[in-house]
Coordinates of C-alpha atoms in Angstrom, one line a residue:
M128 CA -19.9 9.6 -2.6
K129 CA -18.3 6.3 -3.6
V130 CA -14.5 6.5 -3.3
L131 CA -11.8 4.4 -5.0
F132 CA -8.1 4.7 -4.1
V133 CA -5.4 3.9 -6.7
H134 CA -1.8 3.1 -5.7
P135 CA 0.3 3.5 -8.9
H136 CA 3.4 1.3 -9.3
G137 CA 5.8 3.8 -10.9
S138 CA 7.8 0.9 -12.1
N139 CA 11.3 1.7 -13.3
W140 CA 12.8 -1.8 -13.4
L141 CA 16.5 -1.8 -14.4
G142 CA 16.7 -5.4 -15.7
S143 CA 15.4 -6.9 -18.9
G144 CA 13.8 -9.9 -17.1
P145 CA 10.9 -10.0 -14.6
D146 CA 10.7 -7.2 -12.1
I147 CA 12.0 -9.1 -9.0
T148 CA 11.2 -6.1 -6.8
T149 CA 7.6 -7.2 -7.0
I150 CA 8.5 -10.8 -6.5
F151 CA 10.5 -10.3 -3.3
N152 CA 9.0 -7.3 -1.5
V153 CA 5.5 -6.0 -1.8
M154 CA 4.2 -4.0 1.2
P155 CA 0.6 -2.9 1.6
P156 CA -0.2 0.8 0.9
L157 CA -0.8 1.6 4.6
G158 CA -1.5 5.3 4.0
I159 CA -4.5 4.9 1.7
M160 CA -5.6 1.9 3.8
S161 CA -5.7 4.1 6.9
I162 CA -7.8 6.7 5.1
A163 CA -10.1 4.1 3.6
A164 CA -10.7 2.6 7.1
Y165 CA -11.4 6.1 8.5
L166 CA -14.0 6.7 5.7
E167 CA -15.6 3.3 6.3
Q168 CA -15.9 4.0 10.0
R169 CA -18.0 7.0 9.1
G170 CA -20.2 5.3 6.6
V171 CA -18.4 6.1 3.3
A172 CA -17.8 3.2 0.9
A173 CA -14.2 2.8 -0.3
E174 CA -12.3 0.5 -2.5
I175 CA -8.5 0.1 -3.3
I176 CA -6.6 -0.9 -6.5
D177 CA -3.0 -1.5 -5.6
C178 CA -0.9 -1.7 -8.7
Y179 CA 2.0 -3.3 -6.9
A180 CA 0.0 -6.4 -5.9
T181 CA -2.3 -6.5 -9.0
P182 CA -0.5 -4.8 -11.9
L183 CA -2.5 -4.0 -15.0
P184 CA -1.7 -2.3 -18.3
Q185 CA -2.8 1.3 -18.2
S186 CA -5.7 0.8 -20.6
E187 CA -7.1 -2.1 -18.6
L188 CA -6.6 -0.2 -15.3
V189 CA -8.5 2.8 -16.5
K190 CA -11.4 0.6 -17.6
E191 CA -11.3 -1.2 -14.3
I192 CA -11.6 2.2 -12.5
V193 CA -14.6 3.2 -14.6
R194 CA -16.2 -0.2 -14.0
H195 CA -16.1 0.4 -10.3
G196 CA -18.2 3.5 -10.8
P197 CA -16.5 5.9 -8.2
D198 CA -17.5 9.5 -7.7
L199 CA -14.0 10.3 -6.6
V200 CA -10.6 8.6 -7.2
G201 CA -7.7 9.2 -4.8
F202 CA -4.2 8.7 -6.1
S203 CA -1.3 8.1 -3.6
C204 CA 2.0 8.7 -5.4
T205 CA 5.7 8.9 -4.6
T206 CA 7.8 11.1 -6.8
S207 CA 8.8 8.2 -9.1
S208 CA 5.1 7.1 -9.5
F209 CA 3.6 10.5 -9.9
L210 CA 3.7 10.8 -13.7
E211 CA 2.3 7.3 -14.0
G212 CA -0.5 8.3 -11.7
Y213 CA -1.1 11.4 -13.7
D214 CA -1.3 9.5 -17.0
I215 CA -4.0 7.3 -15.5
A216 CA -5.9 10.4 -14.2
S217 CA -5.7 12.1 -17.6
R218 CA -7.1 9.1 -19.4
L219 CA -9.8 8.8 -16.8
K220 CA -10.8 12.4 -17.4
E221 CA -11.2 11.6 -21.1
L222 CA -13.5 8.6 -20.4
A223 CA -15.4 9.8 -17.4
P224 CA -14.9 13.6 -16.8
Q225 CA -17.4 13.7 -14.0
I226 CA -15.1 11.6 -11.7
M227 CA -13.2 13.8 -9.3
T228 CA -9.5 13.2 -9.2
V229 CA -7.5 13.8 -6.0
F230 CA -3.8 13.4 -5.5
G231 CA -2.0 12.9 -2.1
G232 CA 1.0 11.1 -0.8
A233 CA 4.7 12.0 -0.6
H234 CA 5.0 13.9 -4.0
A235 CA 1.9 16.0 -3.7
C236 CA 2.8 17.0 -0.1
S237 CA 6.4 17.9 -1.0
A238 CA 5.6 19.7 -4.3
G239 CA 2.7 21.6 -2.8
A240 CA -0.2 23.5 -4.4
S241 CA 1.9 24.7 -7.4
L242 CA 1.7 21.1 -8.7
L243 CA -1.9 21.9 -9.8
D244 CA -0.6 24.6 -12.2
G245 CA 1.0 22.2 -14.6
F246 CA -1.3 19.2 -14.3
P247 CA -4.9 20.1 -15.3
A248 CA -6.3 16.5 -14.9
I249 CA -5.9 16.8 -11.1
D250 CA -8.9 18.5 -9.4
C251 CA -7.2 19.0 -6.0
L252 CA -4.5 17.8 -3.7
V253 CA -4.6 16.5 -0.1
I254 CA -1.6 18.0 1.7
G255 CA -0.4 16.5 4.9
E256 CA -2.1 13.9 7.0
G257 CA -5.0 12.6 5.0
E258 CA -7.7 11.0 7.1
Q259 CA -9.8 13.9 8.3
T260 CA -9.1 16.0 5.2
F261 CA -10.2 13.3 2.9
Y262 CA -13.4 12.7 4.8
E263 CA -14.3 16.4 4.7
L264 CA -13.5 16.5 1.0
V265 CA -15.8 13.5 0.3
T266 CA -18.7 14.8 2.4
A267 CA -18.4 18.3 0.8
E268 CA -19.3 16.5 -2.5
G269 CA -17.2 19.0 -4.5
R270 CA -18.7 22.2 -2.9
D271 CA -16.5 24.8 -1.2
I272 CA -13.4 22.6 -1.2
A273 CA -11.2 25.6 -1.1
A274 CA -12.2 26.2 2.5
I275 CA -11.2 22.7 3.7
P276 CA -7.9 22.7 5.7
G277 CA -5.3 20.6 4.0
V278 CA -6.8 20.9 0.5
A279 CA -5.0 22.6 -2.4
S280 CA -7.3 23.7 -5.2
R281 CA -7.4 26.2 -8.0
V282 CA -8.3 29.8 -7.2
N283 CA -8.5 32.0 -10.3
G284 CA -6.7 29.3 -12.2
K285 CA -3.7 29.0 -9.7
G286 CA -3.1 26.2 -7.2
V287 CA -3.6 27.5 -3.6
L288 CA -3.5 25.7 -0.3
S289 CA -6.5 26.6 1.9
S290 CA -4.7 26.3 5.2
E291 CA -2.7 23.6 7.0
R292 CA -4.5 20.7 8.5
E293 CA -3.8 20.2 12.2
L294 CA -2.3 16.8 13.0
I295 CA -4.3 14.1 14.7
P296 CA -3.1 14.3 18.3
D297 CA -4.1 10.7 19.4
L298 CA -3.2 8.1 16.8
D299 CA -5.1 5.4 18.8
T300 CA -8.4 7.0 17.7
L301 CA -7.7 5.8 14.2
P302 CA -9.0 2.4 13.1
F303 CA -6.7 -0.3 11.9
P304 CA -5.8 0.0 8.2
A305 CA -8.4 -1.6 5.8
Y306 CA -6.6 -4.8 5.0
H307 CA -9.8 -6.3 3.9
L308 CA -9.9 -4.0 0.9
L309 CA -6.8 -5.6 -0.6
P310 CA -7.6 -8.5 -2.9
E311 CA -5.8 -11.7 -1.8
F312 CA -4.2 -10.2 1.4
P313 CA -1.9 -11.4 2.7
R314 CA -1.0 -13.8 -0.1
R315 CA 0.2 -11.1 -2.5
Y316 CA 2.2 -9.2 0.2
F317 CA 5.5 -10.1 1.7
L318 CA 8.5 -8.6 3.4
P319 CA 12.0 -8.5 1.7
L320 CA 13.5 -11.9 1.0
F321 CA 15.4 -13.3 4.0
S322 CA 14.0 -10.6 6.3
Y323 CA 11.6 -12.8 8.1
P324 CA 11.5 -16.3 9.6
K325 CA 7.8 -17.0 9.0
A326 CA 5.0 -16.4 6.5
P327 CA 2.5 -14.9 5.9
N328 CA 3.9 -11.5 7.0
T329 CA 3.3 -7.8 6.5
S330 CA 4.3 -4.3 7.6
I331 CA 2.9 -2.0 10.3
I332 CA 3.5 1.7 11.0
S333 CA 3.0 2.6 14.6
S334 CA 4.2 6.2 14.7
R335 CA 4.2 9.4 12.6
G336 CA 6.7 12.2 12.2
C337 CA 10.3 12.7 13.1
P338 CA 12.1 15.3 15.2
Y339 CA 15.5 14.9 13.5
Q340 CA 16.9 17.1 10.7
C341 CA 18.7 14.7 8.3
S342 CA 19.4 16.7 5.1
Y343 CA 18.1 13.9 2.8
C344 CA 14.8 13.1 4.5
D345 CA 11.4 14.4 3.2
R346 CA 9.1 15.0 6.2
S347 CA 6.4 16.9 4.3
V348 CA 3.5 14.4 5.0
F349 CA 3.7 14.1 8.8
N350 CA 6.1 17.0 9.7
R351 CA 8.8 17.2 12.3
G352 CA 6.7 16.2 15.4
F353 CA 6.6 12.7 16.8
R354 CA 3.4 10.9 17.6
F355 CA 2.9 7.2 18.3
N356 CA 0.4 4.5 19.0
S357 CA 0.2 3.1 22.5
P358 CA 1.6 -0.3 23.4
E359 CA -2.0 -1.6 23.9
Y360 CA -3.0 -0.4 20.4
I361 CA 0.1 -2.0 18.8
V362 CA -0.3 -5.4 20.4
E363 CA -4.0 -5.4 19.5
H364 CA -3.1 -4.4 15.9
M365 CA -0.7 -7.4 15.7
A366 CA -3.4 -9.7 17.3
H367 CA -5.9 -8.5 14.8
L368 CA -3.6 -9.4 11.9
H369 CA -2.8 -12.8 13.5
R370 CA -6.5 -13.6 14.3
N371 CA -8.1 -12.5 11.0
Y372 CA -5.3 -13.0 8.4
G373 CA -3.0 -15.6 10.0
I374 CA 0.0 -13.1 10.0
R375 CA 3.0 -14.6 11.8
H376 CA 5.6 -11.9 11.4
V377 CA 5.5 -8.1 11.0
F378 CA 8.0 -5.3 10.1
F379 CA 7.5 -2.1 12.0
Y380 CA 8.4 0.4 9.3
D381 CA 8.6 3.3 11.6
D382 CA 11.9 5.3 11.4
L383 CA 11.8 5.8 15.1
F384 CA 10.3 2.7 16.6
T385 CA 12.7 2.7 19.6
T386 CA 12.7 6.5 20.3
D387 CA 10.3 6.4 23.3
R388 CA 11.9 3.9 25.6
K389 CA 8.9 3.7 27.9
R390 CA 6.6 2.8 25.1
V391 CA 9.0 0.1 23.8
A392 CA 9.4 -1.5 27.2
E393 CA 5.7 -1.5 27.8
F394 CA 5.0 -3.0 24.4
C395 CA 7.6 -5.7 24.9
A396 CA 6.2 -6.6 28.3
L397 CA 2.6 -6.6 27.1
K398 CA 3.3 -8.7 24.1
E399 CA 5.3 -11.2 26.1
K400 CA 2.6 -11.4 28.7
Q401 CA -0.1 -12.1 26.2
G402 CA 1.9 -14.8 24.5
L403 CA 1.2 -13.4 21.1
Q404 CA 2.9 -15.7 18.5
V405 CA 3.8 -13.0 16.0
G406 CA 7.5 -12.1 15.5
Y407 CA 8.7 -8.7 14.3
N408 CA 11.5 -6.6 12.8
C409 CA 12.1 -3.0 13.6
I410 CA 14.3 0.0 12.6
A411 CA 16.3 1.6 15.5
R412 CA 18.6 4.6 15.8
L413 CA 21.9 3.7 17.3
E414 CA 21.7 6.3 20.1
H415 CA 18.6 4.5 21.5
V416 CA 20.1 1.1 21.7
D417 CA 21.7 -0.6 24.8
A418 CA 22.0 -4.1 26.2
E419 CA 18.9 -3.8 28.3
L420 CA 16.6 -2.6 25.5
L421 CA 17.9 -5.3 23.2
Q422 CA 17.1 -8.0 25.7
L423 CA 13.6 -6.7 25.9
L424 CA 13.2 -6.7 22.1
K425 CA 14.6 -10.2 21.8
R426 CA 12.4 -11.7 24.5
S427 CA 9.3 -10.2 22.9
G428 CA 10.0 -11.8 19.5
C429 CA 12.2 -9.3 17.6
W430 CA 14.1 -11.2 14.9
Q431 CA 15.9 -8.4 13.1
V432 CA 17.0 -4.8 13.8
N433 CA 17.7 -2.4 10.9
F434 CA 20.0 0.6 11.3
G435 CA 20.4 3.6 9.1
I436 CA 24.2 3.9 8.9
E437 CA 24.3 5.7 5.5
S438 CA 28.1 6.3 5.3
G439 CA 31.4 5.2 6.7
D440 CA 33.1 8.6 6.2
P441 CA 32.8 10.8 9.3
E442 CA 33.0 14.1 7.3
V443 CA 30.2 13.0 5.0
I444 CA 28.0 12.0 7.9
K445 CA 28.5 15.3 9.8
K446 CA 27.2 17.2 6.8
H447 CA 24.0 15.3 6.5
R448 CA 22.8 13.9 9.8
K449 CA 23.5 13.6 13.6
F450 CA 27.0 12.2 13.9
Y451 CA 27.5 9.0 15.7
G452 CA 31.1 7.6 16.2
L453 CA 32.0 4.9 13.8
D454 CA 33.6 2.8 16.5
E455 CA 30.4 3.1 18.6
V456 CA 28.4 1.9 15.6
Q457 CA 30.3 -1.3 15.5
Q458 CA 29.9 -1.8 19.2
K459 CA 26.2 -1.3 19.1
L460 CA 25.7 -3.7 16.1
Q461 CA 27.7 -6.3 17.9
L462 CA 25.4 -5.9 20.9
V463 CA 22.5 -6.8 18.7
K464 CA 24.3 -9.8 17.3
D465 CA 25.3 -11.0 20.8
T466 CA 21.6 -10.8 21.8
G467 CA 20.7 -13.2 19.1
M468 CA 19.1 -11.0 16.5
R469 CA 19.9 -10.3 12.9
V470 CA 21.4 -6.9 11.9
K471 CA 20.7 -5.1 8.6
G472 CA 22.6 -1.9 7.7
L473 CA 21.1 0.8 5.5
F474 CA 23.6 2.7 3.4
M475 CA 23.5 5.6 0.8
V476 CA 26.0 6.5 -1.9
G477 CA 26.4 9.7 -3.9
L478 CA 25.6 12.2 -1.1
P479 CA 26.6 15.8 -1.7
G480 CA 30.3 16.0 -0.9
E481 CA 31.0 12.4 -1.7
T482 CA 34.1 11.3 -3.7
E483 CA 35.3 7.9 -4.9
E484 CA 37.5 7.9 -1.8
T485 CA 34.6 8.5 0.7
I486 CA 32.5 5.8 -1.0
R487 CA 35.3 3.3 -0.9
R488 CA 35.7 4.2 2.8
T489 CA 32.0 3.4 3.3
I490 CA 32.4 0.0 1.4
D491 CA 35.4 -1.0 3.5
Y492 CA 33.6 0.1 6.7
A493 CA 30.5 -1.9 5.8
L494 CA 32.5 -5.0 5.2
A495 CA 34.1 -4.6 8.7
L496 CA 30.8 -4.4 10.5
P497 CA 28.9 -7.5 12.0
L498 CA 26.1 -7.1 9.4
D499 CA 23.9 -10.0 8.1
E500 CA 22.7 -8.0 5.1
I501 CA 22.6 -4.5 3.7
N502 CA 20.4 -2.2 1.6
V503 CA 22.2 0.3 -0.5
T504 CA 20.4 3.2 -2.2
M505 CA 21.4 6.0 -4.5
F506 CA 21.1 9.4 -2.8
T507 CA 18.0 11.1 -4.3
P508 CA 17.1 14.8 -3.5
F509 CA 13.4 14.7 -3.1
P510 CA 11.5 18.1 -3.2
G511 CA 10.6 18.0 0.5
A512 CA 14.1 17.3 1.7
P513 CA 16.1 20.2 3.3
V514 CA 19.0 19.6 0.8
Y515 CA 16.7 20.0 -2.2
A516 CA 16.8 23.8 -2.2
T517 CA 20.5 24.1 -2.8
I518 CA 21.2 20.7 -4.5
R519 CA 22.5 22.1 -7.8
E520 CA 25.3 23.8 -5.9
H521 CA 26.7 20.4 -5.0
G522 CA 26.5 18.6 -8.3
E523 CA 24.6 17.6 -11.4
F524 CA 20.9 16.9 -10.8
N525 CA 18.7 15.2 -13.4
E526 CA 15.2 15.9 -11.9
E527 CA 13.4 13.3 -14.0
W528 CA 10.7 12.2 -11.6
P529 CA 10.2 8.6 -12.8
L530 CA 13.9 8.0 -12.2
M531 CA 13.8 9.2 -8.7
N532 CA 13.3 5.8 -7.0
C533 CA 16.6 5.7 -5.0
V534 CA 18.1 3.2 -7.4
N535 CA 19.0 5.5 -10.3
P536 CA 22.0 7.9 -10.1
V537 CA 20.0 11.1 -10.7
F538 CA 22.4 13.2 -8.6
I539 CA 26.1 13.2 -9.4
P540 CA 28.4 15.0 -6.9
H541 CA 30.9 17.5 -8.2
G542 CA 34.1 15.7 -9.2
M543 CA 32.4 12.4 -10.0
T544 CA 30.7 10.9 -13.1
K545 CA 27.5 8.9 -13.5
E546 CA 29.5 5.8 -14.7
Q547 CA 31.8 6.1 -11.7
L548 CA 29.0 6.3 -9.2
Q549 CA 27.2 3.4 -10.8
R550 CA 30.3 1.3 -10.8
L551 CA 30.9 2.0 -7.1
Y552 CA 27.3 1.2 -6.2
D553 CA 27.6 -2.2 -8.0
E554 CA 30.9 -2.8 -6.4
F555 CA 29.5 -2.2 -2.9
I556 CA 26.8 -4.8 -3.4
R557 CA 29.1 -7.3 -5.1
R558 CA 31.9 -7.1 -2.4
F559 CA 29.5 -7.3 0.5
Y560 CA 27.5 -10.3 -0.7
R561 CA 30.3 -12.3 -2.4
R562 CA 31.9 -13.3 0.9
H563 CA 31.9 -16.7 2.6
R564 CA 30.5 -15.4 5.8
I565 CA 27.5 -14.0 4.1
H566 CA 27.0 -17.1 2.0
W567 CA 27.0 -19.2 5.1
G568 CA 24.5 -16.9 6.7
Y569 CA 22.1 -17.4 3.9
T570 CA 22.7 -21.2 4.0
S571 CA 21.5 -21.1 7.6
M572 CA 18.2 -19.7 6.3
L573 CA 17.3 -23.1 5.2
W574 CA 15.8 -23.6 8.6
K575 CA 15.6 -20.0 9.8
S576 CA 13.5 -18.7 6.9
P577 CA 12.2 -21.6 4.8
H578 CA 9.6 -19.5 2.9
S579 CA 12.4 -17.2 1.7
I580 CA 14.4 -20.2 0.4
V581 CA 11.4 -21.5 -1.5
S582 CA 10.8 -18.1 -3.1
F583 CA 14.4 -17.7 -3.9
L584 CA 14.7 -21.1 -5.6
K585 CA 11.4 -20.6 -7.5
N586 CA 12.8 -17.3 -9.0
L587 CA 16.4 -18.3 -9.3
P588 CA 16.6 -17.9 -13.1
A589 CA 15.4 -14.3 -12.9
I590 CA 18.0 -13.6 -10.1
I591 CA 20.9 -15.1 -12.1
K592 CA 19.9 -13.1 -15.2
L593 CA 19.8 -9.9 -13.2
E594 CA 23.2 -10.7 -11.5
R595 CA 24.8 -11.2 -14.9
E596 CA 23.3 -8.0 -16.3
K597 CA 24.5 -5.9 -13.3
K598 CA 27.8 -7.8 -13.1
W599 CA 27.3 -8.4 -9.3

């Protein structure tokens, strides 16, 4: 069978001008790239259409899919992109009903087999880790798919999951993602503006799963375990990107890059020993960070460390994730700064139990921290998150999937209004970035991140227009 993967955009741009999210941050679809590489390794031809890097009107996109002549089309969708993906699949079924349509990704895994009951244009779902499941699905050529572990199909007209797929125990057995299947890689892909010193750049995932129990996190694809690539595999992956695509900087998009200290130490030592001229960013948990580890990261080329801080209100944090003292957070962040790396804080507003007072406390806290930049999202209760089951007990939830992209206020805590939450969100961003210290930090990017400056100036009219619309 010939396989084509489609990565729908699910665009929900809030401004009236160009969508600057696709100007300043486009990451490769690593999930389907890994599955495609796994198929190619076993002799199955695969192609990818990534709607983020090469957006097309739906009518043209469907024609392009048909032109490729696939036997099977696999859609990887988040919750916000699912309905867009389904519209494409529906149109595809009208033009070429013989093509098998398979959905996977975060939304399919969190919604489960019952998703098939309301969406007839989907032939089946891949639930959980996709490499082996997809390969068995392709080689079955449509026969007896209900017996394949990890596949949800219709039995007597109802969606049913065959059985759970066992997780791949050794991630080093997987080939590197199929970067070669992305047209114009890496030219059309880049990390968030001012989050890298050099271009071209891209992202890597070197682990799967998470053992923590944060209320707002959906772990339905890789579950609660924690598996990771070896230091040797990671360094060779970076070398592969440098050698074949000229990549000079990567972002480890793992939630738990620093969890296994032995792995991190060996990775840093090996990378430093080989003299690999590729810098990197990573995400770290505060409890894993100390002065010794930070020195290792810095010496091996780490440029920026991101931390999920979420809230500056202790009572809100305790309800939703493992608590870490707010004073200790500040000390750990200062350690990173003292080591010579940039620090980015990740925050969330509108969590269950939030009030205007708790959000203002978070804003004031963020402004007091030694952060170079922040990312603020709207709390969004995804179907696979623990809090989802009882979310309507805590506030008003507009479960409109296309809006669930962590930017729209789809959940309003009891005692708050949508307008109030939006106003506080905008105030958070405005107060953080309209400070002399932050302005001076970006001024220093003239030599620290010249590619970012060029991109910023090139798109300055669109940025100014958005700032005026959002009143930032």
